[in-house]
Amino acid sequence: MRLSVNGEEREIEAGATIERLLEDLGLRARRVAVEVNREVVTRDAWPCTELRERDSVEIVQFVGGG
Amino acid sequence: MRESTDTFELAGRTYRSRLIVGTGKYADFEQTRRAVEICGAEIVTVAVRRVNITDAGKENLLDYLSPDRYTILPNTAGCYTAEDAVRTCRLARDAGVGKLVKLEVIGDPATLFPDVPATIEAAKTLVAEGFDVLPYITDDVVACLRLQDVGCKAVMPLAAPIGSGLGIRNRYNLKIILEKLSVPVIVDAGVGTASDAAVAMEMGCTAVLMNTAIAGARDPLRMAKAMRLGVEAGREAFLAGRIEKRLYATASSPLSDLID
């Protein structure tokens, strides 16, 4: 199925969870936060939250800023 | 002198350093880490941004600034609506550095002045969701009072536009805010050099927040030290209580027993 991840189109197997997506991206162990369709999905819900076709996912982290 | 007891409380935690610094615009993470260490800050601001999913990089800012050692203060820089600022704060909280946030809702790209109604609206929502909100705001006492009323833990009026280095351009407005507010007043934005930081502290501000003034200096590590000293000097002068200004001279040496 197709997703939008940080504004880019991405293919992932149907029924994949957020945890699976983060694993694919090498981000599972990182300090990131995730939004799906503009709602935060908390860390504890990553393993059980299945993504759906055309979901819009945002993955963010902390960077330098003032 | 009660130097050892000069601390302040912010959202339930006690701090000694009255210098809060941003972490943007440094050459690299190592320089950021050293500047923060030298300036003595205990609270550091960070931004929340998309991970580059094609090249996430190996290192992260927080590998250099441990949340065990520093209070990490995520900001909502770049947000132009209350909704985006609230979303950003929710994401920041889920990234696991606590519930303290620096709220910025920008209203104009040239001045980076805040959108006051949107800032108040976002603050209200965030307080209701349990955040400890520190809003960046204009030097308007009414706006500051509204933010205090909705439950913000401090107010952070600008002293001049963000990154401008123009110094404290609004002493009288800041003085009114200092007189009328009961929550901490933290000058956020405008400081260009150490004397500016000292001025803000001499006026009685609880703390000063800066980024560009250190990171953009020719020698950021040296400026980090200068800012630490400037903030400390200004704070000590505030506590010491300056002399009254007079139009005419008053001699410092005795007027008696002069030689003939």
PDB file of C-alpha atoms in Angstrom, chain B residues 82-237:
ATOM      1  CA  ALA B  82      -2.357  27.898  16.925  1.00  0.00           C
ATOM      2  CA  GLU B  83      -3.216  24.475  15.527  1.00  0.00           C
ATOM      3  CA  ASP B  84       0.284  23.812  14.175  1.00  0.00           C
ATOM      4  CA  ALA B  85       1.857  25.004  17.414  1.00  0.00           C
ATOM      5  CA  VAL B  86      -0.368  22.672  19.445  1.00  0.00           C
ATOM      6  CA  ARG B  87       0.432  19.734  17.115  1.00  0.00           C
ATOM      7  CA  THR B  88       4.137  20.442  17.462  1.00  0.00           C
ATOM      8  CA  CYS B  89       3.917  20.479  21.260  1.00  0.00           C
ATOM      9  CA  ARG B  90       2.031  17.187  21.312  1.00  0.00           C
ATOM     10  CA  LEU B  91       4.730  15.608  19.148  1.00  0.00           C
ATOM     11  CA  ALA B  92       7.475  17.048  21.331  1.00  0.00           C
ATOM     12  CA  ARG B  93       5.892  15.645  24.454  1.00  0.00           C
ATOM     13  CA  ASP B  94       5.647  12.225  22.885  1.00  0.00           C
ATOM     14  CA  ALA B  95       9.331  12.336  21.978  1.00  0.00           C
ATOM     15  CA  GLY B  96       9.842  12.066  25.704  1.00  0.00           C
ATOM     16  CA  VAL B  97      11.425  15.187  27.149  1.00  0.00           C
ATOM     17  CA  GLY B  98       8.581  16.271  29.372  1.00  0.00           C
ATOM     18  CA  LYS B  99       5.754  18.754  29.244  1.00  0.00           C
ATOM     19  CA  LEU B 100       7.620  22.067  29.210  1.00  0.00           C
ATOM     20  CA  VAL B 101       7.253  23.893  25.875  1.00  0.00           C
ATOM     21  CA  LYS B 102       8.280  27.198  24.396  1.00  0.00           C
ATOM     22  CA  LEU B 103       5.215  28.394  22.536  1.00  0.00           C
ATOM     23  CA  GLU B 104       5.768  30.602  19.505  1.00  0.00           C
ATOM     24  CA  VAL B 105       3.051  31.426  17.038  1.00  0.00           C
ATOM     25  CA  ILE B 106       4.540  33.737  14.459  1.00  0.00           C
ATOM     26  CA  GLY B 107       2.415  36.383  12.800  1.00  0.00           C
ATOM     27  CA  ASP B 108       4.784  37.945  10.304  1.00  0.00           C
ATOM     28  CA  PRO B 109       7.845  36.514   8.525  1.00  0.00           C
ATOM     29  CA  ALA B 110       9.822  39.757   8.293  1.00  0.00           C
ATOM     30  CA  THR B 111       9.734  40.689  11.976  1.00  0.00           C
ATOM     31  CA  LEU B 112       8.935  37.240  13.410  1.00  0.00           C
ATOM     32  CA  PHE B 113       6.631  39.079  15.788  1.00  0.00           C
ATOM     33  CA  PRO B 114       4.120  36.809  17.501  1.00  0.00           C
ATOM     34  CA  ASP B 115       0.484  36.482  16.527  1.00  0.00           C
ATOM     35  CA  VAL B 116      -0.901  37.484  19.919  1.00  0.00           C
ATOM     36  CA  PRO B 117      -4.492  36.131  19.701  1.00  0.00           C
ATOM     37  CA  ALA B 118      -3.236  32.846  18.214  1.00  0.00           C
ATOM     38  CA  THR B 119      -0.580  32.571  20.935  1.00  0.00           C
ATOM     39  CA  ILE B 120      -3.200  33.035  23.663  1.00  0.00           C
ATOM     40  CA  GLU B 121      -5.512  30.518  21.993  1.00  0.00           C
ATOM     41  CA  ALA B 122      -2.743  27.923  21.694  1.00  0.00           C
ATOM     42  CA  ALA B 123      -1.640  28.562  25.284  1.00  0.00           C
ATOM     43  CA  LYS B 124      -5.166  27.911  26.530  1.00  0.00           C
ATOM     44  CA  THR B 125      -5.375  24.591  24.686  1.00  0.00           C
ATOM     45  CA  LEU B 126      -1.921  23.484  25.814  1.00  0.00           C
ATOM     46  CA  VAL B 127      -2.497  24.368  29.472  1.00  0.00           C
ATOM     47  CA  ALA B 128      -5.747  22.371  29.359  1.00  0.00           C
ATOM     48  CA  GLU B 129      -3.751  19.415  28.010  1.00  0.00           C
ATOM     49  CA  GLY B 130      -1.313  19.599  30.910  1.00  0.00           C
ATOM     50  CA  PHE B 131       1.611  21.368  29.274  1.00  0.00           C
ATOM     51  CA  ASP B 132       3.818  23.849  31.104  1.00  0.00           C
ATOM     52  CA  VAL B 133       3.746  26.708  28.641  1.00  0.00           C
ATOM     53  CA  LEU B 134       6.393  29.403  28.219  1.00  0.00           C
ATOM     54  CA  PRO B 135       5.138  31.751  25.502  1.00  0.00           C
ATOM     55  CA  TYR B 136       7.250  34.038  23.334  1.00  0.00           C
ATOM     56  CA  ILE B 137       5.251  37.261  23.138  1.00  0.00           C
ATOM     57  CA  THR B 138       5.388  40.957  22.304  1.00  0.00           C
ATOM     58  CA  ASP B 139       6.304  43.493  24.984  1.00  0.00           C
ATOM     59  CA  ASP B 140       2.637  44.223  25.620  1.00  0.00           C
ATOM     60  CA  VAL B 141       1.602  43.992  29.264  1.00  0.00           C
ATOM     61  CA  VAL B 142      -2.002  43.151  28.383  1.00  0.00           C
ATOM     62  CA  ALA B 143      -0.958  40.218  26.197  1.00  0.00           C
ATOM     63  CA  CYS B 144       1.376  39.061  28.980  1.00  0.00           C
ATOM     64  CA  LEU B 145      -1.409  39.311  31.582  1.00  0.00           C
ATOM     65  CA  ARG B 146      -3.748  37.279  29.370  1.00  0.00           C
ATOM     66  CA  LEU B 147      -1.116  34.585  29.041  1.00  0.00           C
ATOM     67  CA  GLN B 148      -0.601  34.571  32.801  1.00  0.00           C
ATOM     68  CA  ASP B 149      -4.380  34.353  33.268  1.00  0.00           C
ATOM     69  CA  VAL B 150      -4.682  31.284  31.038  1.00  0.00           C
ATOM     70  CA  GLY B 151      -2.043  29.522  33.142  1.00  0.00           C
ATOM     71  CA  CYS B 152       1.327  30.037  31.476  1.00  0.00           C
ATOM     72  CA  LYS B 153       4.268  29.344  33.794  1.00  0.00           C
ATOM     73  CA  ALA B 154       6.214  32.400  32.614  1.00  0.00           C
ATOM     74  CA  VAL B 155       6.007  35.046  29.914  1.00  0.00           C
ATOM     75  CA  MET B 156       8.818  35.619  27.444  1.00  0.00           C
ATOM     76  CA  PRO B 157       8.549  39.071  25.875  1.00  0.00           C
ATOM     77  CA  LEU B 158      10.895  40.027  23.067  1.00  0.00           C
ATOM     78  CA  ALA B 159      13.373  42.862  23.592  1.00  0.00           C
ATOM     79  CA  ALA B 160      13.937  43.325  19.848  1.00  0.00           C
ATOM     80  CA  PRO B 161      13.239  41.115  16.810  1.00  0.00           C
ATOM     81  CA  ILE B 162      14.525  37.538  16.911  1.00  0.00           C
ATOM     82  CA  GLY B 163      18.122  37.300  15.730  1.00  0.00           C
ATOM     83  CA  SER B 164      18.424  41.081  15.302  1.00  0.00           C
ATOM     84  CA  GLY B 165      20.962  41.661  18.068  1.00  0.00           C
ATOM     85  CA  LEU B 166      19.531  45.147  18.587  1.00  0.00           C
ATOM     86  CA  GLY B 167      19.585  44.790  22.365  1.00  0.00           C
ATOM     87  CA  ILE B 168      16.949  45.845  24.878  1.00  0.00           C
ATOM     88  CA  ARG B 169      14.872  48.298  22.793  1.00  0.00           C
ATOM     89  CA  ASN B 170      11.877  48.469  25.094  1.00  0.00           C
ATOM     90  CA  ARG B 171      12.977  49.061  28.680  1.00  0.00           C
ATOM     91  CA  TYR B 172       9.834  50.916  29.678  1.00  0.00           C
ATOM     92  CA  ASN B 173       7.481  48.292  28.297  1.00  0.00           C
ATOM     93  CA  LEU B 174       9.519  45.567  29.968  1.00  0.00           C
ATOM     94  CA  LYS B 175       9.481  47.537  33.215  1.00  0.00           C
ATOM     95  CA  ILE B 176       5.690  47.664  33.143  1.00  0.00           C
ATOM     96  CA  ILE B 177       5.546  43.919  32.472  1.00  0.00           C
ATOM     97  CA  LEU B 178       7.965  43.281  35.339  1.00  0.00           C
ATOM     98  CA  GLU B 179       5.782  45.346  37.663  1.00  0.00           C
ATOM     99  CA  LYS B 180       2.462  43.812  36.683  1.00  0.00           C
ATOM    100  CA  LEU B 181       3.203  40.121  36.227  1.00  0.00           C
ATOM    101  CA  SER B 182       3.592  37.620  39.034  1.00  0.00           C
ATOM    102  CA  VAL B 183       4.975  34.756  36.915  1.00  0.00           C
ATOM    103  CA  PRO B 184       8.649  34.861  35.851  1.00  0.00           C
ATOM    104  CA  VAL B 185       9.486  37.281  33.035  1.00  0.00           C
ATOM    105  CA  ILE B 186      12.135  35.962  30.667  1.00  0.00           C
ATOM    106  CA  VAL B 187      13.495  38.190  27.917  1.00  0.00           C
ATOM    107  CA  ASP B 188      13.412  36.139  24.735  1.00  0.00           C
ATOM    108  CA  ALA B 189      15.016  37.608  21.620  1.00  0.00           C
ATOM    109  CA  GLY B 190      16.927  40.764  20.859  1.00  0.00           C
ATOM    110  CA  VAL B 191      20.098  40.326  22.898  1.00  0.00           C
ATOM    111  CA  GLY B 192      23.203  40.992  20.794  1.00  0.00           C
ATOM    112  CA  THR B 193      26.044  41.122  23.268  1.00  0.00           C
ATOM    113  CA  ALA B 194      26.856  40.612  26.927  1.00  0.00           C
ATOM    114  CA  SER B 195      25.885  44.109  28.060  1.00  0.00           C
ATOM    115  CA  ASP B 196      22.382  43.583  26.632  1.00  0.00           C
ATOM    116  CA  ALA B 197      21.996  40.472  28.767  1.00  0.00           C
ATOM    117  CA  ALA B 198      23.254  42.419  31.767  1.00  0.00           C
ATOM    118  CA  VAL B 199      20.707  45.190  31.161  1.00  0.00           C
ATOM    119  CA  ALA B 200      17.833  42.698  31.077  1.00  0.00           C
ATOM    120  CA  MET B 201      19.005  41.138  34.322  1.00  0.00           C
ATOM    121  CA  GLU B 202      19.611  44.505  36.013  1.00  0.00           C
ATOM    122  CA  MET B 203      15.991  45.356  35.307  1.00  0.00           C
ATOM    123  CA  GLY B 204      14.914  42.325  37.309  1.00  0.00           C
ATOM    124  CA  CYS B 205      14.058  39.792  34.625  1.00  0.00           C
ATOM    125  CA  THR B 206      14.086  36.240  35.909  1.00  0.00           C
ATOM    126  CA  ALA B 207      16.204  34.988  33.020  1.00  0.00           C
ATOM    127  CA  VAL B 208      17.299  35.704  29.470  1.00  0.00           C
ATOM    128  CA  LEU B 209      16.880  33.445  26.467  1.00  0.00           C
ATOM    129  CA  MET B 210      19.184  33.768  23.466  1.00  0.00           C
ATOM    130  CA  ASN B 211      20.572  31.827  20.550  1.00  0.00           C
ATOM    131  CA  THR B 212      21.960  33.878  17.658  1.00  0.00           C
ATOM    132  CA  ALA B 213      23.957  36.204  19.924  1.00  0.00           C
ATOM    133  CA  ILE B 214      26.143  33.264  20.923  1.00  0.00           C
ATOM    134  CA  ALA B 215      25.973  30.977  17.887  1.00  0.00           C
ATOM    135  CA  GLY B 216      26.461  33.822  15.426  1.00  0.00           C
ATOM    136  CA  ALA B 217      29.416  35.452  17.196  1.00  0.00           C
ATOM    137  CA  ARG B 218      32.816  35.240  15.503  1.00  0.00           C
ATOM    138  CA  ASP B 219      33.945  33.061  18.412  1.00  0.00           C
ATOM    139  CA  PRO B 220      30.797  31.383  19.801  1.00  0.00           C
ATOM    140  CA  LEU B 221      32.581  29.680  22.700  1.00  0.00           C
ATOM    141  CA  ARG B 222      34.080  32.933  23.893  1.00  0.00           C
ATOM    142  CA  MET B 223      30.707  34.660  23.569  1.00  0.00           C
ATOM    143  CA  ALA B 224      29.148  31.815  25.557  1.00  0.00           C
ATOM    144  CA  LYS B 225      31.445  32.748  28.418  1.00  0.00           C
ATOM    145  CA  ALA B 226      30.766  36.462  27.957  1.00  0.00           C
ATOM    146  CA  MET B 227      27.025  35.843  28.166  1.00  0.00           C
ATOM    147  CA  ARG B 228      27.381  33.779  31.317  1.00  0.00           C
ATOM    148  CA  LEU B 229      29.315  36.632  32.903  1.00  0.00           C
ATOM    149  CA  GLY B 230      26.916  39.275  31.546  1.00  0.00           C
ATOM    150  CA  VAL B 231      23.889  37.516  32.984  1.00  0.00           C
ATOM    151  CA  GLU B 232      25.631  36.966  36.314  1.00  0.00           C
ATOM    152  CA  ALA B 233      26.857  40.566  36.488  1.00  0.00           C
ATOM    153  CA  GLY B 234      23.412  41.933  35.700  1.00  0.00           C
ATOM    154  CA  ARG B 235      21.754  39.680  38.242  1.00  0.00           C
ATOM    155  CA  GLU B 236      24.236  40.589  40.970  1.00  0.00           C
ATOM    156  CA  ALA B 237      23.766  44.291  40.202  1.00  0.00           C
TER     157      ALA B 237
END
